[in-house]
Short mmCIF file of C-alpha atoms and ligand atoms in Angstrom, two decimals:
data_model
loop_
_atom_site.label_atom_id
_atom_site.label_comp_id
_atom_site.label_asym_id
_atom_site.label_seq_id
_atom_site.Cartn_x
_atom_site.Cartn_y
_atom_site.Cartn_z
CA UNK C 579 -73.08 -11.91 44.68
CA UNK C 580 -74.25 -8.33 44.11
CA UNK C 581 -75.30 -5.96 46.84
CA UNK C 582 -78.07 -3.75 45.44
CA UNK C 583 -77.75 -0.95 47.87
CA UNK C 584 -81.15 -0.26 48.82
CA UNK C 585 -80.52 -0.52 52.50
CA UNK C 586 -77.45 1.61 52.27
CA UNK C 587 -78.87 4.59 50.43
CA UNK C 588 -81.87 4.60 52.99
CA UNK C 589 -79.27 4.35 55.67
CA UNK C 590 -77.35 7.48 54.63
CA UNK C 591 -80.43 9.53 54.21
CA UNK C 592 -81.71 8.23 57.55
CA UNK C 593 -78.46 8.65 59.36
CA UNK C 594 -78.23 12.37 58.04
CA UNK C 595 -81.93 12.93 58.96
CA UNK C 596 -81.19 11.82 62.39
CA UNK C 597 -77.75 13.34 63.01
CA UNK C 598 -77.52 16.54 61.08
CA UNK C 599 -78.73 19.91 62.13
CA UNK C 600 -81.27 21.71 59.81
CA UNK C 601 -78.59 24.12 58.73
CA UNK C 602 -76.24 21.36 57.69
CA UNK C 603 -75.87 20.49 53.90
CA UNK C 604 -77.75 17.21 53.29
CA UNK C 605 -76.26 14.79 50.71
CA UNK C 606 -79.71 14.47 49.17
CA UNK C 607 -79.55 18.17 48.17
CA UNK C 608 -76.43 17.86 46.04
CA UNK C 609 -76.37 19.50 42.61
CA UNK C 610 -74.50 16.33 41.54
CA UNK C 611 -71.56 15.73 39.27
CA UNK C 612 -70.60 17.19 35.83
CA UNK C 613 -70.68 13.61 34.37
CA UNK C 614 -73.80 11.96 35.85
CA UNK C 615 -73.09 8.72 37.76
CA UNK C 616 -75.28 6.19 39.44
CA UNK C 617 -75.44 6.36 43.06
CA UNK C 618 -72.96 4.15 45.04
CA UNK C 619 -74.36 1.14 46.65
CA UNK C 620 -73.24 1.88 50.17
CA UNK C 621 -71.37 5.24 50.04
CA UNK C 622 -72.97 8.77 50.11
CA UNK C 623 -71.76 11.22 47.48
CA UNK C 624 -69.31 13.03 49.74
CA UNK C 625 -67.94 9.76 51.14
CA UNK C 626 -67.16 8.91 47.58
CA UNK C 627 -65.63 12.44 46.92
CA UNK C 628 -63.42 11.93 50.08
CA UNK C 629 -62.16 8.57 48.73
CA UNK C 630 -61.64 9.88 45.30
CA UNK C 631 -59.35 12.57 46.78
CA UNK C 632 -57.63 10.28 49.18
CA UNK C 633 -56.73 7.74 46.39
CA UNK C 634 -55.48 10.33 43.87
CA UNK C 635 -51.72 10.68 43.17
CA UNK C 636 -51.59 14.33 44.13
CA UNK C 637 -52.91 13.50 47.50
CA UNK C 638 -50.07 11.00 48.22
CA UNK C 639 -47.52 13.42 46.92
CA UNK C 640 -48.56 16.00 49.73
CA UNK C 641 -46.22 13.75 51.86
CA UNK C 642 -43.17 15.12 49.74
CA UNK C 643 -44.26 18.60 49.95
CA UNK C 644 -43.15 21.18 52.53
CA UNK C 645 -45.63 23.09 54.75
CA UNK C 646 -43.08 25.52 56.11
CA UNK C 647 -39.98 23.70 56.86
CA UNK C 648 -38.02 21.53 54.36
CA UNK C 649 -37.08 17.83 54.57
CA UNK C 650 -33.54 18.71 55.35
CA UNK C 651 -34.62 20.13 58.62
CA UNK C 652 -35.41 16.63 60.27
CA UNK C 653 -38.51 14.63 60.33
CA UNK C 654 -40.49 16.07 63.26
CA UNK C 655 -42.24 18.89 61.54
CA UNK C 656 -45.40 18.71 59.54
CA UNK C 657 -45.49 18.13 55.81
CA UNK C 658 -48.48 19.23 53.59
CA UNK C 659 -49.92 15.65 54.06
CA UNK C 660 -49.80 15.63 57.95
CA UNK C 661 -51.03 19.31 58.02
CA UNK C 662 -54.06 18.19 55.73
CA UNK C 663 -54.90 15.30 58.17
CA UNK C 664 -54.59 17.70 61.09
CA UNK C 665 -56.91 20.18 59.43
CA UNK C 666 -59.54 17.24 58.50
CA UNK C 667 -59.48 16.10 62.11
CA UNK C 668 -60.06 19.38 63.59
CA UNK C 669 -62.68 20.32 61.03
CA UNK C 670 -64.53 17.01 61.68
CA UNK C 671 -64.40 17.67 65.32
CA UNK C 672 -66.06 21.06 64.93
CA UNK C 673 -68.47 19.56 62.27
CA UNK C 674 -69.66 16.88 64.54
CA UNK C 675 -70.19 19.20 67.42
CA UNK C 676 -72.20 21.35 65.20
CA UNK C 677 -74.03 18.57 63.54
CA UNK C 678 -72.80 19.64 60.05
CA UNK C 679 -72.17 17.12 57.24
CA UNK C 680 -68.80 15.53 58.16
CA UNK C 681 -68.50 13.66 54.87
CA UNK C 682 -68.58 16.90 53.03
CA UNK C 683 -66.12 18.54 55.48
CA UNK C 684 -63.71 15.68 55.13
CA UNK C 685 -63.73 15.89 51.35
CA UNK C 686 -63.11 19.68 51.47
CA UNK C 687 -60.36 19.27 53.90
CA UNK C 688 -58.53 16.60 51.87
CA UNK C 689 -58.80 18.75 48.88
CA UNK C 690 -57.86 22.20 50.49
CA UNK C 691 -53.99 22.06 49.89
CA UNK C 692 -53.85 19.48 47.02
CA UNK C 693 -52.60 22.25 44.57
CA UNK C 694 -49.42 23.34 46.41
CA UNK C 695 -46.44 23.22 44.31
CA UNK C 696 -43.06 22.07 45.59
CA UNK C 697 -41.55 24.32 48.24
CA UNK C 698 -44.76 25.70 49.59
CA UNK C 699 -45.65 29.43 49.20
CA UNK C 700 -41.94 30.04 48.03
CA UNK C 701 -42.73 27.69 45.02
CA UNK C 702 -46.20 29.25 44.41
CA UNK C 703 -44.52 32.75 44.38
CA UNK C 704 -41.89 31.67 41.89
CA UNK C 705 -44.43 30.03 39.63
CA UNK C 706 -46.83 33.06 39.90
CA UNK C 707 -43.97 35.19 38.71
CA UNK C 708 -43.03 32.88 35.85
CA UNK C 709 -46.83 32.76 34.70
CA UNK C 710 -47.32 36.40 35.25
CA UNK C 711 -48.43 36.99 31.60
CA UNK C 712 -50.74 33.98 31.60
CA UNK C 713 -52.77 35.00 34.43
CA UNK C 714 -50.41 33.78 37.25
CA UNK C 715 -50.33 30.66 39.41
CA UNK C 716 -52.47 29.82 42.51
CA UNK C 717 -52.53 26.67 44.49
CA UNK C 718 -56.03 27.03 45.10
CA UNK C 719 -56.91 27.26 41.47
CA UNK C 720 -54.31 24.49 40.58
CA UNK C 721 -56.09 22.00 43.15
CA UNK C 722 -59.22 22.41 40.76
CA UNK C 723 -57.02 21.86 37.68
CA UNK C 724 -55.75 18.63 39.23
CA UNK C 725 -59.11 17.25 40.15
CA UNK C 726 -60.97 18.47 37.11
CA UNK C 727 -58.35 17.60 34.41
CA UNK C 728 -54.87 16.26 35.48
CA UNK C 729 -55.88 13.25 37.63
CA UNK C 730 -56.92 10.55 35.17
CA UNK C 731 -58.18 7.65 37.14
CA UNK C 732 -61.56 6.75 35.70
CA UNK C 733 -62.26 5.42 32.24
CA UNK C 734 -65.53 7.34 31.89
CA UNK C 735 -64.50 10.89 32.59
CA UNK C 736 -61.32 13.28 33.10
CA UNK C 737 -60.50 14.18 36.50
CA UNK C 738 -62.29 12.98 39.73
CA UNK C 739 -65.73 14.02 38.76
CA UNK C 740 -66.22 15.33 42.33
CA UNK C 741 -69.61 16.67 43.59
CA UNK C 742 -70.53 20.23 42.71
CA UNK C 743 -70.49 21.31 46.37
CA UNK C 744 -66.87 20.15 46.89
CA UNK C 745 -65.77 21.89 43.79
CA UNK C 746 -67.69 25.12 44.84
CA UNK C 747 -65.93 25.00 48.31
CA UNK C 748 -62.62 24.86 46.72
CA UNK C 749 -63.68 27.69 44.08
CA UNK C 750 -64.51 29.86 47.10
CA UNK C 751 -60.91 29.73 47.97
CA UNK C 752 -59.61 31.18 44.68
CA UNK C 753 -59.16 34.87 45.05
CA UNK C 754 -60.81 36.71 42.12
CA UNK C 755 -59.12 39.87 40.63
CA UNK C 756 -60.64 42.95 42.00
CA UNK C 757 -62.21 43.94 38.71
CA UNK C 758 -64.30 40.68 38.72
CA UNK C 759 -65.49 41.27 42.29
CA UNK C 760 -67.38 44.32 41.35
CA UNK C 761 -69.26 42.22 38.91
CA UNK C 762 -70.08 39.24 40.93
CA UNK C 763 -72.26 39.00 43.85
CA UNK C 764 -70.34 36.23 45.74
CA UNK C 765 -72.61 33.91 47.78
CA UNK C 766 -70.58 33.05 51.05
CA UNK C 767 -69.38 29.50 51.29
CA UNK C 768 -71.32 26.73 52.86
CA UNK C 769 -70.82 26.25 56.48
CA UNK C 770 -69.01 23.02 55.97
CA UNK C 771 -66.52 24.95 53.85
CA UNK C 772 -66.17 27.68 56.37
CA UNK C 773 -65.39 25.08 59.23
CA UNK C 774 -62.49 23.70 57.12
CA UNK C 775 -61.14 27.15 56.39
CA UNK C 776 -61.32 28.01 60.14
CA UNK C 777 -59.72 24.63 60.94
CA UNK C 778 -56.95 25.35 58.48
CA UNK C 779 -55.94 28.48 60.33
CA UNK C 780 -56.31 27.02 63.76
CA UNK C 781 -54.09 24.10 62.67
CA UNK C 782 -51.16 26.09 61.06
CA UNK C 783 -50.95 28.53 63.90
CA UNK C 784 -50.57 25.72 66.47
CA UNK C 785 -48.29 23.39 64.52
CA UNK C 786 -46.08 26.10 63.07
CA UNK C 787 -45.47 27.27 66.70
CA UNK C 788 -44.63 23.62 67.80
CA UNK C 789 -42.32 23.03 64.75
CA UNK C 790 -40.56 26.38 65.15
CA UNK C 791 -39.77 25.73 68.86
CA UNK C 792 -38.80 22.12 68.14
CA UNK C 793 -36.57 23.25 65.32
CA UNK C 794 -35.05 25.96 67.64
CA UNK C 795 -35.85 28.81 65.34
CA UNK C 796 -37.53 30.59 68.34
CA UNK C 797 -37.37 30.00 71.95
CA UNK C 798 -40.11 29.54 74.49
CA UNK C 799 -38.96 32.90 76.07
CA UNK C 800 -39.28 34.71 72.87
CA UNK C 801 -42.70 33.26 72.19
CA UNK C 802 -43.83 34.31 75.54
CA UNK C 803 -43.50 37.96 74.52
CA UNK C 804 -46.80 37.32 72.85
CA UNK C 805 -49.76 37.76 75.16
CA UNK C 806 -51.75 34.77 73.96
CA UNK C 807 -48.76 32.38 74.57
CA UNK C 808 -47.90 34.04 77.94
CA UNK C 809 -51.56 33.57 79.03
CA UNK C 810 -51.77 29.86 77.86
CA UNK C 811 -48.28 28.88 79.21
CA UNK C 812 -49.12 30.73 82.47
CA UNK C 813 -52.40 28.82 82.91
CA UNK C 814 -50.62 25.57 82.12
CA UNK C 815 -48.11 26.13 84.88
CA UNK C 816 -50.71 27.34 87.21
CA UNK C 817 -52.26 23.99 86.73
CA UNK C 818 -49.21 21.63 86.52
CA UNK C 819 -46.58 23.52 88.15
CA UNK C 820 -43.32 24.53 86.40
CA UNK C 821 -42.87 22.37 83.26
CA UNK C 822 -39.65 21.57 81.35
CA UNK C 823 -39.60 23.32 77.81
CA UNK C 824 -40.31 20.14 76.03
CA UNK C 825 -43.49 19.27 77.97
CA UNK C 826 -44.51 22.89 77.96
CA UNK C 827 -44.33 23.07 74.20
CA UNK C 828 -46.52 19.94 73.66
CA UNK C 829 -49.06 21.10 76.14
CA UNK C 830 -49.23 24.49 74.59
CA UNK C 831 -50.07 23.08 71.14
CA UNK C 832 -52.98 21.30 72.63
CA UNK C 833 -54.15 24.53 74.41
CA UNK C 834 -53.69 26.52 71.23
CA UNK C 835 -56.00 24.16 69.26
CA UNK C 836 -58.54 23.79 72.16
CA UNK C 837 -58.84 27.56 72.92
CA UNK C 838 -59.37 28.36 69.21
CA UNK C 839 -61.77 25.44 68.44
CA UNK C 840 -63.72 26.31 71.67
CA UNK C 841 -63.96 30.03 70.66
CA UNK C 842 -65.28 29.08 67.13
CA UNK C 843 -67.98 26.67 68.74
CA UNK C 844 -68.95 29.39 71.28
CA UNK C 845 -69.36 31.84 68.37
CA UNK C 846 -71.78 29.70 66.60
CA UNK C 847 -73.55 28.79 69.64
CA UNK C 848 -74.17 32.42 70.33
CA UNK C 849 -75.31 33.11 66.84
CA UNK C 850 -77.80 30.17 67.05
CA UNK C 851 -79.08 31.32 70.23
CA UNK C 852 -80.89 34.14 68.33
CA UNK C 853 -81.13 32.73 64.89
CA UNK C 854 -82.16 29.52 63.55
CA UNK C 855 -81.42 29.09 59.86
CA UNK C 856 -83.90 26.60 58.38
CA UNK C 857 -81.49 25.10 55.92
CA UNK C 858 -77.80 25.21 54.56
CA UNK C 859 -78.86 28.03 52.09
CA UNK C 860 -80.23 30.32 54.92
CA UNK C 861 -77.08 29.67 57.01
CA UNK C 862 -74.51 30.50 54.44
CA UNK C 863 -76.48 33.66 53.50
CA UNK C 864 -76.73 34.85 57.19
CA UNK C 865 -74.09 37.38 58.35
CA UNK C 866 -72.35 34.89 60.48
CA UNK C 867 -68.88 33.81 59.50
CA UNK C 868 -66.83 31.04 61.02
CA UNK C 869 -63.77 32.42 62.75
CA UNK C 870 -62.44 32.72 66.30
CA UNK C 871 -64.22 35.20 68.26
CA UNK C 872 -63.36 39.08 69.13
CA UNK C 873 -60.49 39.21 71.76
CA UNK C 874 -58.94 35.88 70.84
CA UNK C 875 -58.99 36.92 67.11
CA UNK C 876 -56.93 39.82 68.05
CA UNK C 877 -54.34 37.70 69.99
CA UNK C 878 -54.36 35.16 67.33
CA UNK C 879 -53.25 37.87 64.83
CA UNK C 880 -50.42 38.85 67.15
CA UNK C 881 -49.29 35.26 67.18
CA UNK C 882 -49.41 35.20 63.48
CA UNK C 883 -47.50 38.36 63.00
CA UNK C 884 -44.87 36.91 65.30
CA UNK C 885 -44.68 33.90 63.28
CA UNK C 886 -44.43 35.69 60.17
CA UNK C 887 -41.54 37.91 61.20
CA UNK C 888 -39.59 35.43 63.17
CA UNK C 889 -40.35 32.10 61.74
CA UNK C 890 -41.45 32.38 58.04
CA UNK C 891 -38.96 35.02 57.44
CA UNK C 892 -36.22 33.35 59.41
CA UNK C 893 -32.74 33.74 57.50
CA UNK C 894 -32.51 30.07 57.42
CA UNK C 895 -35.77 29.52 55.79
CA UNK C 896 -35.27 32.59 53.33
CA UNK C 897 -32.15 31.17 52.07
CA UNK C 898 -33.55 27.67 51.39
CA UNK C 899 -36.62 29.33 49.82
CA UNK C 900 -34.54 31.64 47.57
CA UNK C 901 -32.47 28.65 46.23
CA UNK C 902 -35.63 26.48 45.58
CA UNK C 903 -37.16 29.39 43.67
CA UNK C 904 -34.21 29.80 41.54
CA UNK C 905 -34.19 26.25 40.73
CA UNK C 906 -37.94 26.34 39.81
CA UNK C 907 -37.51 29.32 37.71
CA UNK C 908 -34.58 27.84 35.73
CA UNK C 909 -36.58 24.76 35.06
CA UNK C 910 -39.55 26.76 34.02
CA UNK C 911 -37.53 28.97 31.40
CA UNK C 912 -35.56 25.94 30.01
CA UNK C 913 -38.75 23.87 29.60
CA UNK C 914 -40.61 26.81 27.95
CA UNK C 915 -37.65 27.20 25.60
CA UNK C 916 -37.60 23.59 24.79
CA UNK C 917 -40.97 21.88 25.40
CA UNK C 918 -39.88 18.71 23.92
CA UNK C 919 -38.24 18.03 27.27
CA UNK C 920 -41.59 17.88 28.88
CA UNK C 921 -43.09 14.38 29.62
CA UNK C 922 -45.57 13.31 26.72
CA UNK C 923 -48.69 13.87 28.82
CA UNK C 924 -47.77 17.64 29.27
CA UNK C 925 -46.53 18.08 25.57
CA UNK C 926 -50.24 17.06 24.65
CA UNK C 927 -51.45 19.41 27.33
CA UNK C 928 -49.28 22.21 25.93
CA UNK C 929 -51.31 22.20 22.59
CA UNK C 930 -54.43 22.87 24.62
CA UNK C 931 -53.36 25.32 27.43
CA UNK C 932 -50.20 26.74 25.73
CA UNK C 933 -46.62 25.77 26.63
CA UNK C 934 -46.03 28.16 29.63
CA UNK C 935 -49.09 26.97 31.53
CA UNK C 936 -48.35 23.26 30.61
CA UNK C 937 -44.86 23.67 32.09
CA UNK C 938 -46.19 25.26 35.25
CA UNK C 939 -48.72 22.40 35.76
CA UNK C 940 -45.92 19.92 35.20
CA UNK C 941 -43.66 21.63 37.81
CA UNK C 942 -46.46 22.26 40.33
CA UNK C 943 -47.21 18.66 40.51
CA UNK C 944 -43.78 17.74 41.67
CA UNK C 945 -42.75 16.94 45.27
CA UNK C 946 -39.76 18.94 46.55
CA UNK C 947 -37.44 15.92 46.24
CA UNK C 948 -38.52 15.02 42.70
CA UNK C 949 -38.04 18.72 41.72
CA UNK C 950 -34.57 18.72 43.25
CA UNK C 951 -33.63 15.43 41.56
CA UNK C 952 -34.80 16.63 38.25
CA UNK C 953 -32.92 19.78 38.43
CA UNK C 954 -29.73 18.03 39.42
CA UNK C 955 -30.19 15.66 36.58
CA UNK C 956 -31.17 17.95 33.68
CA UNK C 957 -30.82 21.46 34.60
CA UNK C 958 -27.83 22.07 36.84
MG1 LIG A 1712 -53.79 24.26 54.64
#
């Protein structure tokens, strides 16, 4: 039995016609894939992209990569994987409210942190230093290397052959060196990409607050020094009466997410009250940028500075990060000196991209645990 798909492709176009706003990105407008493929019988292009990311090895490895807190600190806090799922969920909520293309949003969200090396930003800084002469290392760029080159899952092409718009969204996250900026007129990202970036920031501010409290790195009283937290916890206690810290913490996370999401949606609504972009291209070229609005933006930055000073730079975390960076650097230099120790796939890759980059790619793909194991086994 073979389903020829005629009903489904009509349905996807008809669904989008009925459900998406004029300013959304419609699947029928896609610039397609680098290696042309036939349309799928019953999935639209971005549903397919989402599934391709979801099924790739790098996506599963996100479960073994730290967001902020390491595995030794218990199992309550977020990993890169649960962070990614939270981002996708919040981005889809906003996308649905705004009638944007949820399938595109979901693909972009699943992809957004795929390139993180072991040990989060600490690992990224270590590899960036090791690869300084080779143009550095960035997790945003490495996500593209993974989905365009390193993931080998299909017989007909290298990488995942994702749609142009998904790759373009990820490319917009790569910071270009200043000298290039002057030469390029950068088109702002599609609204679907902007939604994901806004959701990312909303998500980590909320869950890092939760995790830091739960881990006891900061107390609720300390957090209440920040006006935004004081206001939100105050409103919660007005509503529910005095709450024990555990309950207050959980309610606070919901409030943090809700307040920020609402603010973004209100800002879009306000913009759309006086502008009506006729299509996705007009929308992205408008002056509007997705972000929490005015006063809340300032309060959000106060929370972020607090998290930066008191949580991300907590002595306990700094020690763990330094040690992890040391291990990564040792492994990097020893492998560069002796590339024969690389797995065959990366020895072959070294012929094309050079030894240091191939070593960096190999290390960046590891989970925290695998990296530690390799270090103990072969490099300690
Ligand atoms: Mg993220």
